[in-house]
């Protein structure tokens, strides 16, 4: 890959200067991204310009949100276990309610007498 030496001098032509600025800004942001990826470090870049009223920031807010959501394997498994146990509790509660409704209906119909139930079941009713 041939790398030619860039002559650093003021560019008199405004449109040419703006075009060169955009190219160099794009290359600089690409290099910051590569540095962050290849070295496994957190990096950022803020570029102020006379052409734009707002500074350009890398990574953007959406990129930072994605970076915050990244979890390791252990954390992911802990989250999944917590979610599954919560799911299990909810379904256990629903099953218990269904059983109690069934017992109440059997008592109303007369196929089951209340005297045959233990105190725990009576408290749940």
PDB file of C-alpha atoms in Angstrom:
ATOM      1  CA  UNK A   1       0.000   0.000   0.000  1.00  0.00           C
ATOM      2  CA  UNK A   2       1.560   3.271  -1.100  1.00  0.00           C
ATOM      3  CA  UNK A   3       1.260   5.995   1.445  1.00  0.00           C
ATOM      4  CA  UNK A   4       2.174   9.337   0.041  1.00  0.00           C
ATOM      5  CA  UNK A   5       3.232  12.121   2.315  1.00  0.00           C
ATOM      6  CA  UNK A   6       0.556  14.752   2.747  1.00  0.00           C
ATOM      7  CA  UNK A   7       1.748  18.288   2.368  1.00  0.00           C
ATOM      8  CA  UNK A   8       0.332  20.236   5.283  1.00  0.00           C
ATOM      9  CA  UNK A   9      -0.499  23.723   4.137  1.00  0.00           C
ATOM     10  CA  UNK A  10      -3.475  26.043   4.208  1.00  0.00           C
ATOM     11  CA  UNK A  11      -5.874  25.286   1.367  1.00  0.00           C
ATOM     12  CA  UNK A  12      -6.937  28.596  -0.108  1.00  0.00           C
ATOM     13  CA  UNK A  13      -9.921  27.336  -2.118  1.00  0.00           C
ATOM     14  CA  UNK A  14     -12.895  27.083   0.262  1.00  0.00           C
ATOM     15  CA  UNK A  15     -14.716  24.260  -1.551  1.00  0.00           C
ATOM     16  CA  UNK A  16     -11.517  22.249  -1.857  1.00  0.00           C
ATOM     17  CA  UNK A  17     -10.747  22.850   1.840  1.00  0.00           C
ATOM     18  CA  UNK A  18     -14.225  21.672   2.830  1.00  0.00           C
ATOM     19  CA  UNK A  19     -13.927  18.575   0.638  1.00  0.00           C
ATOM     20  CA  UNK A  20     -10.505  17.748   2.103  1.00  0.00           C
ATOM     21  CA  UNK A  21     -11.827  18.279   5.625  1.00  0.00           C
ATOM     22  CA  UNK A  22     -14.680  15.832   5.059  1.00  0.00           C
ATOM     23  CA  UNK A  23     -12.309  13.184   3.675  1.00  0.00           C
ATOM     24  CA  UNK A  24      -9.845  13.546   6.545  1.00  0.00           C
ATOM     25  CA  UNK A  25     -12.648  13.552   9.114  1.00  0.00           C
ATOM     26  CA  UNK A  26     -14.023  10.337   7.648  1.00  0.00           C
ATOM     27  CA  UNK A  27     -10.573   8.702   7.756  1.00  0.00           C
ATOM     28  CA  UNK A  28      -9.974   9.882  11.320  1.00  0.00           C
ATOM     29  CA  UNK A  29     -13.278   8.441  12.546  1.00  0.00           C
ATOM     30  CA  UNK A  30     -12.493   5.182  10.757  1.00  0.00           C
ATOM     31  CA  UNK A  31      -9.110   5.017  12.514  1.00  0.00           C
ATOM     32  CA  UNK A  32     -10.707   5.657  15.926  1.00  0.00           C
ATOM     33  CA  UNK A  33     -13.222   2.881  15.257  1.00  0.00           C
ATOM     34  CA  UNK A  34     -10.452   0.480  14.197  1.00  0.00           C
ATOM     35  CA  UNK A  35      -8.371   1.372  17.253  1.00  0.00           C
ATOM     36  CA  UNK A  36     -11.336   0.714  19.511  1.00  0.00           C
ATOM     37  CA  UNK A  37     -12.162  -2.590  17.831  1.00  0.00           C
ATOM     38  CA  UNK A  38      -8.684  -4.055  17.369  1.00  0.00           C
ATOM     39  CA  UNK A  39      -7.265  -3.034  20.745  1.00  0.00           C
ATOM     40  CA  UNK A  40     -10.444  -3.725  22.696  1.00  0.00           C
ATOM     41  CA  UNK A  41     -10.490  -0.302  24.323  1.00  0.00           C
ATOM     42  CA  UNK A  42     -13.104   2.360  24.772  1.00  0.00           C
ATOM     43  CA  UNK A  43     -12.423   5.340  22.549  1.00  0.00           C
ATOM     44  CA  UNK A  44     -14.280   8.433  21.490  1.00  0.00           C
ATOM     45  CA  UNK A  45     -13.776  11.343  19.142  1.00  0.00           C
ATOM     46  CA  UNK A  46     -15.293  14.806  19.145  1.00  0.00           C
ATOM     47  CA  UNK A  47     -14.721  16.924  16.056  1.00  0.00           C
ATOM     48  CA  UNK A  48     -15.646  20.590  16.013  1.00  0.00           C
ATOM     49  CA  UNK A  49     -15.953  22.226  12.633  1.00  0.00           C
ATOM     50  CA  UNK A  50     -16.534  25.692  11.288  1.00  0.00           C
ATOM     51  CA  UNK A  51     -18.772  24.066   8.663  1.00  0.00           C
ATOM     52  CA  UNK A  52     -21.194  22.504  11.146  1.00  0.00           C
ATOM     53  CA  UNK A  53     -22.813  24.185  14.129  1.00  0.00           C
ATOM     54  CA  UNK A  54     -22.906  20.935  16.122  1.00  0.00           C
ATOM     55  CA  UNK A  55     -19.786  18.890  16.824  1.00  0.00           C
ATOM     56  CA  UNK A  56     -19.537  15.392  15.379  1.00  0.00           C
ATOM     57  CA  UNK A  57     -19.240  12.738  18.058  1.00  0.00           C
ATOM     58  CA  UNK A  58     -18.118   9.140  17.677  1.00  0.00           C
ATOM     59  CA  UNK A  59     -19.621   6.807  18.823  1.00  0.00           C
ATOM     60  CA  UNK A  60     -23.062   8.258  18.349  1.00  0.00           C
ATOM     61  CA  UNK A  61     -25.712   7.931  21.063  1.00  0.00           C
ATOM     62  CA  UNK A  62     -27.178   4.835  19.412  1.00  0.00           C
ATOM     63  CA  UNK A  63     -23.724   3.261  19.350  1.00  0.00           C
ATOM     64  CA  UNK A  64     -23.275   4.003  23.043  1.00  0.00           C
ATOM     65  CA  UNK A  65     -26.671   2.485  23.838  1.00  0.00           C
ATOM     66  CA  UNK A  66     -25.641  -0.710  22.056  1.00  0.00           C
ATOM     67  CA  UNK A  67     -22.333  -0.741  23.934  1.00  0.00           C
ATOM     68  CA  UNK A  68     -24.145  -0.411  27.269  1.00  0.00           C
ATOM     69  CA  UNK A  69     -26.384  -3.382  26.474  1.00  0.00           C
ATOM     70  CA  UNK A  70     -23.467  -5.739  25.852  1.00  0.00           C
ATOM     71  CA  UNK A  71     -23.270  -8.402  28.574  1.00  0.00           C
ATOM     72  CA  UNK A  72     -20.911 -11.271  29.211  1.00  0.00           C
ATOM     73  CA  UNK A  73     -21.970 -14.911  29.199  1.00  0.00           C
ATOM     74  CA  UNK A  74     -22.367 -15.209  32.972  1.00  0.00           C
ATOM     75  CA  UNK A  75     -24.555 -12.100  33.246  1.00  0.00           C
ATOM     76  CA  UNK A  76     -26.678 -13.272  30.327  1.00  0.00           C
ATOM     77  CA  UNK A  77     -27.250 -16.654  31.985  1.00  0.00           C
ATOM     78  CA  UNK A  78     -28.111 -15.016  35.319  1.00  0.00           C
ATOM     79  CA  UNK A  79     -30.677 -12.812  33.575  1.00  0.00           C
ATOM     80  CA  UNK A  80     -32.193 -15.815  31.792  1.00  0.00           C
ATOM     81  CA  UNK A  81     -32.377 -17.821  35.042  1.00  0.00           C
ATOM     82  CA  UNK A  82     -34.063 -14.928  36.856  1.00  0.00           C
ATOM     83  CA  UNK A  83     -36.538 -14.524  34.007  1.00  0.00           C
ATOM     84  CA  UNK A  84     -37.295 -18.269  33.933  1.00  0.00           C
ATOM     85  CA  UNK A  85     -37.799 -18.451  37.706  1.00  0.00           C
ATOM     86  CA  UNK A  86     -40.164 -15.464  37.556  1.00  0.00           C
ATOM     87  CA  UNK A  87     -42.044 -17.221  34.749  1.00  0.00           C
ATOM     88  CA  UNK A  88     -42.218 -20.404  36.855  1.00  0.00           C
ATOM     89  CA  UNK A  89     -43.574 -18.515  39.884  1.00  0.00           C
ATOM     90  CA  UNK A  90     -46.252 -16.835  37.795  1.00  0.00           C
ATOM     91  CA  UNK A  91     -47.402 -20.127  36.251  1.00  0.00           C
ATOM     92  CA  UNK A  92     -47.330 -21.856  39.653  1.00  0.00           C
ATOM     93  CA  UNK A  93     -49.581 -19.133  41.048  1.00  0.00           C
ATOM     94  CA  UNK A  94     -51.940 -19.447  38.067  1.00  0.00           C
ATOM     95  CA  UNK A  95     -52.086 -23.241  38.502  1.00  0.00           C
ATOM     96  CA  UNK A  96     -52.875 -22.888  42.213  1.00  0.00           C
ATOM     97  CA  UNK A  97     -55.700 -20.452  41.438  1.00  0.00           C
ATOM     98  CA  UNK A  98     -57.131 -22.864  38.862  1.00  0.00           C
ATOM     99  CA  UNK A  99     -57.014 -25.736  41.372  1.00  0.00           C
ATOM    100  CA  UNK A 100     -58.790 -23.626  43.988  1.00  0.00           C
ATOM    101  CA  UNK A 101     -61.483 -22.647  41.493  1.00  0.00           C
ATOM    102  CA  UNK A 102     -61.946 -26.317  40.625  1.00  0.00           C
ATOM    103  CA  UNK A 103     -62.222 -27.271  44.329  1.00  0.00           C
ATOM    104  CA  UNK A 104     -64.768 -24.493  44.945  1.00  0.00           C
ATOM    105  CA  UNK A 105     -66.863 -25.659  41.988  1.00  0.00           C
ATOM    106  CA  UNK A 106     -66.747 -29.255  43.219  1.00  0.00           C
ATOM    107  CA  UNK A 107     -67.887 -28.073  46.668  1.00  0.00           C
ATOM    108  CA  UNK A 108     -70.758 -26.101  45.133  1.00  0.00           C
ATOM    109  CA  UNK A 109     -71.849 -29.030  42.985  1.00  0.00           C
ATOM    110  CA  UNK A 110     -71.676 -31.358  45.968  1.00  0.00           C
ATOM    111  CA  UNK A 111     -69.148 -33.865  44.681  1.00  0.00           C
ATOM    112  CA  UNK A 112     -66.611 -32.755  47.330  1.00  0.00           C
ATOM    113  CA  UNK A 113     -67.297 -31.890  50.940  1.00  0.00           C
ATOM    114  CA  UNK A 114     -65.395 -29.164  52.769  1.00  0.00           C
ATOM    115  CA  UNK A 115     -64.783 -31.487  55.740  1.00  0.00           C
ATOM    116  CA  UNK A 116     -62.407 -33.598  53.634  1.00  0.00           C
ATOM    117  CA  UNK A 117     -60.066 -30.662  52.916  1.00  0.00           C
ATOM    118  CA  UNK A 118     -57.094 -29.879  55.130  1.00  0.00           C
ATOM    119  CA  UNK A 119     -56.610 -26.488  56.792  1.00  0.00           C
ATOM    120  CA  UNK A 120     -54.027 -25.272  54.260  1.00  0.00           C
ATOM    121  CA  UNK A 121     -56.457 -25.784  51.388  1.00  0.00           C
ATOM    122  CA  UNK A 122     -59.223 -24.087  53.345  1.00  0.00           C
ATOM    123  CA  UNK A 123     -56.985 -21.069  54.015  1.00  0.00           C
ATOM    124  CA  UNK A 124     -56.197 -20.819  50.297  1.00  0.00           C
ATOM    125  CA  UNK A 125     -59.900 -20.809  49.456  1.00  0.00           C
TER     126      UNK A 125
END
